[in-house]
Coordinates of C-alpha atoms and ligand atoms in Angstrom, one line a residue:
M49 CA 10.4 8.4 25.9
D50 CA 8.5 5.5 27.4
I51 CA 6.7 3.7 24.6
N52 CA 4.3 1.8 26.8
Q53 CA 3.1 5.0 28.5
F54 CA 2.9 6.8 25.2
M55 CA 0.8 3.9 23.7
L56 CA -1.5 3.7 26.8
A57 CA -2.4 7.4 26.4
L58 CA -2.9 6.9 22.6
E59 CA -5.1 3.8 23.2
R60 CA -7.2 5.8 25.6
K61 CA -7.7 8.6 23.2
H62 CA -8.3 6.5 20.1
L63 CA -10.4 3.7 21.7
G64 CA -10.7 0.6 19.6
E65 CA -8.8 1.9 16.6
Q66 CA -6.9 -1.3 16.4
E67 CA -5.1 -1.0 13.0
Y68 CA -4.0 2.6 13.6
L69 CA -2.6 1.7 17.1
Q70 CA -0.9 -1.4 15.6
A71 CA 0.9 0.7 12.9
V72 CA 2.0 3.3 15.4
R73 CA 3.4 0.8 17.9
E74 CA 5.4 -0.9 15.1
V75 CA 7.1 2.4 14.1
L76 CA 7.6 3.5 17.7
L77 CA 9.4 0.2 18.6
S78 CA 11.7 0.6 15.7
V79 CA 12.6 4.3 16.2
E80 CA 12.9 4.2 20.0
S81 CA 16.7 4.2 20.1
V82 CA 17.3 6.9 17.5
Y83 CA 14.5 9.0 19.1
N84 CA 16.2 8.8 22.5
A85 CA 19.6 9.6 20.9
H86 CA 18.2 12.9 19.5
P87 CA 16.9 15.0 22.5
E88 CA 15.9 17.7 20.0
F89 CA 13.1 15.4 18.7
E90 CA 11.7 14.9 22.1
K91 CA 11.9 18.6 22.9
A92 CA 10.0 19.4 19.7
K93 CA 7.4 16.7 20.6
I94 CA 8.0 15.1 17.2
L95 CA 6.3 11.8 18.0
E96 CA 3.2 13.5 19.6
R97 CA 2.9 15.5 16.4
L98 CA 3.6 12.7 14.0
V99 CA 1.0 10.3 15.3
E100 CA -1.8 12.9 14.9
P101 CA -3.2 13.4 11.4
D102 CA -3.1 17.1 10.3
R103 CA -6.8 16.9 9.6
I104 CA -9.6 14.4 8.6
F105 CA -12.5 15.1 6.3
T106 CA -15.6 12.9 6.5
F107 CA -18.6 13.4 4.4
K108 CA -21.9 11.8 3.3
V109 CA -22.1 10.2 -0.1
P110 CA -25.7 9.6 -1.2
W111 CA -26.3 8.0 -4.6
V112 CA -29.0 6.1 -6.5
D113 CA -28.6 2.5 -7.4
D114 CA -29.8 0.8 -10.6
R115 CA -33.2 -0.1 -9.0
G116 CA -33.8 3.6 -8.2
E117 CA -33.1 3.1 -4.5
I118 CA -31.1 5.7 -2.6
Q119 CA -27.9 4.4 -1.0
V120 CA -25.8 6.3 1.6
N121 CA -22.1 5.7 2.2
T122 CA -19.4 7.6 4.1
G123 CA -16.4 9.2 2.4
Y124 CA -13.2 10.1 4.1
R125 CA -9.8 11.9 3.5
V126 CA -7.1 11.7 6.1
Q127 CA -4.5 14.3 5.4
F128 CA -1.8 12.9 7.7
N129 CA 1.4 14.8 7.2
N130 CA 2.8 17.3 4.6
A131 CA 6.2 18.0 6.1
I132 CA 8.0 16.9 3.0
G133 CA 5.5 17.6 0.2
P134 CA 1.8 17.8 -0.8
Y135 CA -0.4 15.1 0.7
K136 CA -0.3 12.0 -1.4
G137 CA -2.0 8.6 -1.1
G138 CA -4.7 6.3 -2.4
L139 CA -8.4 6.0 -2.1
R140 CA -9.9 2.7 -0.9
F141 CA -13.4 1.6 -1.7
H142 CA -14.3 -1.4 0.4
A143 CA -17.0 -2.5 2.9
S144 CA -14.4 -2.7 5.7
V145 CA -13.2 0.9 5.4
N146 CA -13.3 2.9 8.6
L147 CA -11.3 5.6 10.3
S148 CA -8.9 3.3 12.0
I149 CA -7.9 1.7 8.7
L150 CA -7.5 5.0 6.9
K151 CA -5.5 6.4 9.7
F152 CA -3.1 3.4 9.7
L153 CA -2.8 3.7 6.0
G154 CA -2.2 7.5 6.1
F155 CA 0.4 7.0 8.9
E156 CA 2.2 4.3 6.9
Q157 CA 2.0 6.4 3.7
T158 CA 3.9 9.2 5.4
F159 CA 7.0 7.1 6.0
K160 CA 6.7 5.2 2.7
N161 CA 6.5 8.4 0.7
A162 CA 9.5 9.7 2.6
L163 CA 11.4 6.6 1.6
T164 CA 10.7 7.1 -2.2
T165 CA 13.1 10.1 -2.1
L166 CA 10.4 12.2 -3.8
P167 CA 8.7 15.2 -2.2
M168 CA 5.4 13.7 -1.1
G169 CA 3.5 13.9 2.2
G170 CA 1.2 11.2 3.5
A171 CA -2.6 10.8 3.1
K172 CA -5.3 8.2 2.6
G173 CA -9.0 8.2 1.9
G174 CA -11.9 6.3 0.6
S175 CA -15.3 5.0 1.5
D176 CA -17.2 2.0 2.9
F177 CA -18.8 1.7 -0.6
S178 CA -18.3 -1.8 -1.9
P179 CA -17.9 -2.1 -5.7
R180 CA -18.6 -5.9 -5.4
G181 CA -21.5 -6.9 -7.6
R182 CA -22.1 -3.2 -8.6
S183 CA -22.7 -2.3 -12.3
Q184 CA -20.4 0.2 -14.1
A185 CA -23.2 2.7 -14.0
E186 CA -23.5 2.5 -10.3
I187 CA -19.8 2.7 -9.8
Q188 CA -19.7 5.8 -12.0
R189 CA -22.5 7.5 -10.1
F190 CA -20.9 6.7 -6.8
C191 CA -17.5 8.1 -8.0
H192 CA -19.2 11.4 -9.2
N193 CA -21.0 11.9 -5.9
F194 CA -17.9 11.1 -3.9
M195 CA -15.9 13.7 -5.8
L196 CA -18.7 16.2 -5.3
E197 CA -17.6 16.5 -1.7
L198 CA -13.9 15.6 -2.0
W199 CA -12.9 18.1 -4.6
R200 CA -12.7 21.2 -2.3
N201 CA -10.0 19.6 -0.2
I202 CA -7.6 18.3 -2.9
G203 CA -5.5 20.0 -5.6
P204 CA -2.4 19.3 -7.7
D205 CA -0.2 21.1 -5.2
T206 CA -2.1 20.3 -2.0
D207 CA -3.4 16.7 -2.0
V208 CA -3.2 14.2 -4.8
P209 CA -5.2 11.0 -4.4
A210 CA -4.8 7.8 -6.4
G211 CA -6.2 4.3 -6.3
D212 CA -6.0 1.5 -3.7
I213 CA -8.3 -1.5 -3.1
G214 CA -11.5 -1.1 -5.2
V215 CA -10.2 2.0 -7.0
G216 CA -8.5 1.3 -10.3
G217 CA -8.0 3.1 -13.7
K218 CA -11.8 3.2 -14.4
E219 CA -12.7 4.7 -11.1
I220 CA -9.9 7.3 -11.3
G221 CA -11.3 8.3 -14.8
Y222 CA -14.8 8.9 -13.3
L223 CA -13.4 10.8 -10.4
F224 CA -11.2 12.9 -12.6
A225 CA -14.1 13.8 -14.9
M226 CA -16.1 15.1 -12.0
Y227 CA -13.1 17.0 -10.6
K228 CA -12.6 18.8 -13.9
K229 CA -16.2 20.0 -14.0
L230 CA -16.1 21.3 -10.5
A231 CA -12.7 22.9 -10.4
R232 CA -12.7 24.0 -14.0
E233 CA -9.1 22.9 -14.5
N234 CA -7.3 20.0 -16.0
T235 CA -4.3 19.3 -13.8
G236 CA -2.5 16.3 -12.3
V237 CA -4.9 16.2 -9.2
L238 CA -5.1 12.4 -9.3
T239 CA -2.6 9.8 -10.3
G240 CA -3.2 6.4 -11.9
K241 CA -5.0 8.2 -14.7
G242 CA -5.5 6.6 -18.1
L243 CA -2.6 6.8 -20.6
N244 CA -4.4 9.1 -23.0
F245 CA -5.4 11.7 -20.3
G246 CA -2.2 12.3 -18.4
G247 CA -1.5 8.9 -16.9
S248 CA 2.0 7.5 -16.7
L249 CA 3.3 4.4 -18.5
V250 CA 4.2 1.6 -16.0
R251 CA 1.9 3.1 -13.2
P252 CA -0.5 0.1 -13.3
E253 CA 2.3 -2.4 -13.0
A254 CA 4.5 -0.3 -10.7
T255 CA 3.6 -1.6 -7.2
G256 CA 4.2 -5.2 -8.2
F257 CA 7.2 -4.5 -10.4
G258 CA 8.9 -2.3 -7.7
A259 CA 8.2 -5.1 -5.1
L260 CA 10.0 -7.7 -7.2
Y261 CA 12.9 -5.4 -7.9
F262 CA 13.2 -4.9 -4.1
V263 CA 12.8 -8.7 -3.3
R264 CA 15.4 -9.6 -6.0
Q265 CA 17.8 -7.2 -4.3
M266 CA 17.0 -8.7 -0.8
L267 CA 17.8 -12.1 -2.2
E268 CA 21.0 -11.0 -4.0
T269 CA 22.2 -9.3 -0.9
A270 CA 21.8 -12.6 0.9
G271 CA 23.7 -14.4 -1.9
Q272 CA 20.6 -15.9 -3.5
K273 CA 19.0 -15.7 -7.0
I274 CA 15.4 -15.3 -7.9
E275 CA 15.5 -17.5 -11.0
G276 CA 13.8 -20.8 -10.4
K277 CA 12.3 -19.9 -7.0
T278 CA 8.7 -20.8 -6.2
V279 CA 6.5 -17.9 -5.1
A280 CA 3.2 -17.8 -3.2
I281 CA 1.1 -14.7 -4.0
S282 CA -2.2 -13.8 -2.2
G283 CA -4.9 -11.7 -3.8
F284 CA -5.6 -11.4 -7.5
G285 CA -6.0 -7.6 -8.0
N286 CA -3.8 -5.0 -9.6
V287 CA -0.9 -5.4 -7.1
A288 CA -0.9 -9.2 -7.3
W289 CA -1.0 -9.0 -11.1
G290 CA 2.0 -6.7 -11.3
A291 CA 3.9 -8.9 -8.8
A292 CA 3.0 -12.1 -10.7
T293 CA 3.9 -10.6 -14.0
K294 CA 7.4 -9.4 -12.9
A295 CA 8.1 -12.6 -10.9
T296 CA 7.3 -14.7 -14.0
Q297 CA 9.5 -12.4 -16.2
L298 CA 12.4 -12.8 -13.8
G299 CA 12.2 -16.6 -14.0
A300 CA 10.4 -17.4 -10.8
K301 CA 7.4 -19.7 -10.6
V302 CA 4.2 -18.2 -9.1
V303 CA 2.3 -21.1 -7.7
T304 CA -0.6 -19.5 -5.8
L305 CA -3.2 -16.7 -6.1
S306 CA -6.1 -16.2 -3.7
G307 CA -9.4 -14.5 -3.1
P308 CA -11.9 -14.2 -0.2
D309 CA -13.2 -17.6 -1.2
G310 CA -9.8 -19.5 -0.9
Y311 CA -6.7 -20.1 -2.9
V312 CA -5.5 -21.7 -6.2
Y313 CA -2.4 -23.9 -6.2
D314 CA -0.8 -24.3 -9.7
P315 CA 2.6 -25.9 -9.5
E316 CA 3.2 -25.2 -13.2
G317 CA 3.4 -21.5 -12.6
M318 CA 2.0 -18.7 -14.7
N319 CA 2.2 -17.5 -18.3
D320 CA 0.8 -14.7 -20.4
E321 CA -2.6 -16.3 -20.8
K322 CA -3.0 -16.8 -17.0
L323 CA -1.8 -13.2 -16.3
D324 CA -4.3 -11.8 -18.7
Y325 CA -7.1 -13.9 -17.2
M326 CA -6.3 -12.4 -13.8
L327 CA -7.2 -9.0 -15.2
E328 CA -10.4 -10.4 -16.7
L329 CA -11.4 -12.0 -13.4
R330 CA -10.8 -8.7 -11.5
A331 CA -12.8 -6.7 -14.0
S332 CA -15.8 -9.0 -13.5
N333 CA -16.2 -7.5 -10.0
E334 CA -17.1 -10.8 -8.4
D335 CA -14.2 -11.0 -6.0
I336 CA -13.8 -14.8 -6.3
I337 CA -10.7 -16.8 -7.5
A338 CA -12.3 -20.2 -7.9
P339 CA -13.1 -19.7 -11.7
Y340 CA -9.3 -19.4 -12.2
A341 CA -8.7 -22.9 -11.0
E342 CA -11.5 -24.2 -13.1
R343 CA -10.3 -22.5 -16.2
F344 CA -6.7 -23.8 -15.9
G345 CA -7.3 -27.1 -14.3
A346 CA -5.5 -26.1 -11.1
E347 CA -6.2 -27.1 -7.6
F348 CA -8.7 -24.9 -5.6
V349 CA -8.5 -24.9 -1.8
P350 CA -11.6 -23.3 -0.4
G351 CA -11.5 -21.1 2.8
R352 CA -7.7 -21.4 3.3
K353 CA -4.7 -19.2 2.7
P354 CA -1.7 -19.9 0.4
W355 CA 0.8 -19.7 3.3
E356 CA 0.4 -23.4 4.1
R357 CA 2.3 -24.3 0.9
K358 CA 6.0 -24.9 0.7
V359 CA 7.5 -22.1 -1.3
D360 CA 10.8 -20.1 -1.4
I361 CA 9.2 -16.6 -1.5
A362 CA 5.9 -15.4 0.1
L363 CA 4.3 -12.2 -1.2
P364 CA 1.1 -11.1 0.6
C365 CA -0.6 -8.9 -2.0
A366 CA -4.2 -8.6 -0.7
T367 CA -4.8 -6.6 2.5
Q368 CA -3.7 -5.8 6.0
N369 CA -3.1 -8.5 8.6
E370 CA -3.6 -11.3 6.0
L371 CA -0.5 -13.3 7.3
N372 CA -0.6 -14.1 11.0
G373 CA 1.8 -15.7 13.5
E374 CA 0.6 -19.2 12.7
D375 CA 1.0 -18.6 9.0
A376 CA 4.5 -17.3 9.6
R377 CA 5.5 -20.4 11.6
Q378 CA 4.3 -22.6 8.9
L379 CA 6.3 -20.7 6.3
I380 CA 9.4 -20.8 8.5
D381 CA 8.9 -24.6 9.1
N382 CA 8.8 -25.0 5.3
K383 CA 12.1 -23.1 5.0
V384 CA 10.8 -19.9 3.3
L385 CA 13.7 -17.7 2.1
C386 CA 12.1 -14.4 1.8
V387 CA 8.8 -12.7 2.7
G388 CA 8.0 -9.4 0.9
E389 CA 5.0 -7.5 2.2
V390 CA 3.4 -6.1 -0.9
S391 CA 0.1 -5.2 0.8
N392 CA 0.1 -2.5 3.4
M393 CA 0.7 -4.0 6.9
G394 CA 0.1 -7.5 5.4
C395 CA 1.7 -9.3 8.3
T396 CA 0.5 -9.2 11.9
P397 CA 3.0 -8.1 14.7
E398 CA 3.3 -11.8 15.7
A399 CA 4.2 -12.8 12.2
I400 CA 6.9 -10.1 11.9
D401 CA 8.4 -11.1 15.3
A402 CA 8.6 -14.7 14.1
F403 CA 10.3 -13.8 10.8
I404 CA 12.8 -11.5 12.6
Q405 CA 13.5 -14.0 15.4
S406 CA 14.2 -16.8 12.9
H407 CA 16.3 -14.4 10.8
T408 CA 14.1 -14.9 7.8
L409 CA 14.4 -12.2 5.2
Y410 CA 11.4 -10.0 5.7
G411 CA 10.7 -6.8 3.8
P412 CA 8.0 -4.5 5.2
G413 CA 5.2 -3.0 3.1
K414 CA 6.4 0.6 3.3
A415 CA 9.6 -0.4 1.6
V416 CA 8.5 -3.3 -0.6
N417 CA 5.3 -1.7 -2.1
A418 CA 6.7 1.9 -2.4
G419 CA 7.1 1.6 -6.1
G420 CA 3.4 2.3 -6.6
V421 CA 3.4 5.7 -5.0
A422 CA 6.9 6.4 -6.3
T423 CA 5.5 6.0 -9.9
S424 CA 2.6 8.2 -8.9
G425 CA 5.2 10.8 -8.0
L426 CA 6.7 10.4 -11.4
E427 CA 3.2 10.8 -12.9
M428 CA 2.9 14.1 -11.0
T429 CA 6.3 15.3 -12.4
Q430 CA 5.3 14.4 -16.0
N431 CA 1.9 16.3 -15.5
A432 CA 3.7 19.3 -14.1
M433 CA 6.0 19.4 -17.1
H434 CA 3.2 18.7 -19.5
L435 CA 5.0 15.8 -21.2
S436 CA 5.2 12.0 -20.9
W437 CA 8.1 9.7 -20.5
S438 CA 8.6 6.4 -22.3
A439 CA 8.0 3.1 -20.5
S440 CA 11.7 2.4 -20.3
E441 CA 12.4 5.8 -18.8
V442 CA 9.8 5.4 -16.1
D443 CA 10.9 1.8 -15.4
A444 CA 14.5 2.9 -15.0
R445 CA 13.5 5.6 -12.5
L446 CA 11.4 3.1 -10.6
H447 CA 14.3 0.7 -10.5
H448 CA 16.6 3.4 -9.2
I449 CA 14.2 4.4 -6.5
M450 CA 13.7 0.8 -5.3
S451 CA 17.5 0.5 -5.1
E452 CA 17.7 3.7 -3.1
I453 CA 15.1 2.4 -0.7
H454 CA 17.0 -0.8 -0.3
A455 CA 20.2 1.1 0.5
Q456 CA 18.4 3.1 3.2
C457 CA 17.1 -0.1 4.8
L458 CA 20.7 -1.4 4.8
R459 CA 22.0 1.8 6.3
Y460 CA 19.6 1.8 9.3
G461 CA 18.7 -1.9 9.5
K462 CA 22.0 -3.9 9.5
E463 CA 22.5 -5.6 12.8
S464 CA 25.8 -6.5 14.4
D465 CA 25.5 -10.2 13.4
G466 CA 25.0 -9.2 9.7
Y467 CA 21.2 -9.8 9.7
I468 CA 19.3 -7.1 7.9
N469 CA 16.3 -5.9 9.8
Y470 CA 14.4 -4.3 6.9
M471 CA 11.5 -3.3 9.2
K472 CA 13.8 -1.3 11.4
G473 CA 15.7 0.1 8.5
A474 CA 12.6 1.3 6.7
N475 CA 11.0 2.7 9.8
V476 CA 14.1 4.6 10.9
A477 CA 15.0 5.9 7.5
G478 CA 11.4 7.2 6.8
F479 CA 11.1 8.6 10.3
M480 CA 14.5 10.4 10.2
K481 CA 13.5 12.2 7.0
V482 CA 10.0 13.3 8.2
A483 CA 11.2 14.2 11.7
Q484 CA 14.1 16.3 10.4
A485 CA 11.7 18.1 7.9
M486 CA 9.3 18.9 10.8
L487 CA 12.1 20.1 13.0
D488 CA 13.4 22.4 10.3
Q489 CA 9.9 24.0 9.9
G490 CA 9.3 24.8 13.6
Y491 CA 6.3 23.6 15.6
L492 CA 3.5 24.3 13.2
G493 CA 3.3 21.0 11.4
Ligands
2IT657 O1 -0.7 2.2 -0.7 C1 -0.2 2.9 -1.7 O2 0.9 3.3 -1.7 C2 -1.2 3.2 -2.8 N1 -2.3 2.8 -2.7 C3 -0.7 4.1 -3.9 C4 -0.8 5.5 -3.5 C5 -0.5 6.5 -4.6 O3 -0.7 7.7 -4.3 O4 -0.1 6.1 -5.7

């Protein structure tokens, strides 16, 4: 297989779908040698079939705002691959949402879900609806109208959406209520539900907690400890909150958070009061971090990113391509020990190249942030069994799954000089599982 030729054809077919093409290229580069070592994959056209989503639904979502004006948004669901289980993946509500972004996320989700060891296929969906500045009544109406179209294409054993950027516990509650009306059933069709209607303990924290378990293991494997280390976190949403909470619990010092308006630098680190305030700020729907600096007397740096600070650990927790080549060089110059991508595709290809070339510990999103969807898988299991596990049981399972993912990265990513290329490890491990499952089921997937 010639990657350049493959990519040229794909670029021609999916003109301008930059994020999707970026995600595909990264995986292809990683799996090239195992692909070529398995002629049965090429014969079965596994790659040609893997890069193409099974199907995409797009639909119109009209709704009425608080002033009585009609608004129109576009809704999507990309069902990417169900070789190893029902489609599974989040819904993103953000002004930037388009097909390229949802296809990249669905593609990544397919491999991430394979890494969790649970039987889940890959999907992603959402809308270009922006919750920013919208009232709760408007968000609720939008969620209802979105589900009015989506419900026919999902189900507890076919496709199970969850949250992502702009979709948290509240939105999942509104979506679930509408689904129940339409489908006339009460099942685990969504994950990230509230605790008193089928949600799982630890699901809100799971992405961040899982990321820190993984990062701690990366450090330990390299003979380092997480205690006392300084951590730069970007974002201040659900994922950033979970990461900041667990990092603080593990004895690290979280010195930055960020928003679209800039970043906060707080050398004292975080505590319970600051962690609680993060949730308050997110719930305000304003999408600015400046009030945090004001409240706690910390430094606010407008219009810049936290990667310019000297820290031991960098954890992008906001969105795709938020850490570029220049940011990476700055972190490396400042002797960063470990970079854990908690957002999906948080680093640009230039940044990843810089980390790998300098032998900096770098964990890719599909491994580092897999604890979120893994705990969604645990929520599905609890729903199917009509029971709920204790927080310590869910946390223990999450912990175990993150260790398994780490072991898979070691198995496929350890290089001859001892450096662990986690990106290669995660991509190859995820690919091998999905490719083998497709092969076993013939050509129809
Ligand atoms: O990117 C992700 O893994 C998520 N947004 C969570 C998906 C899920 O189904 O829990």
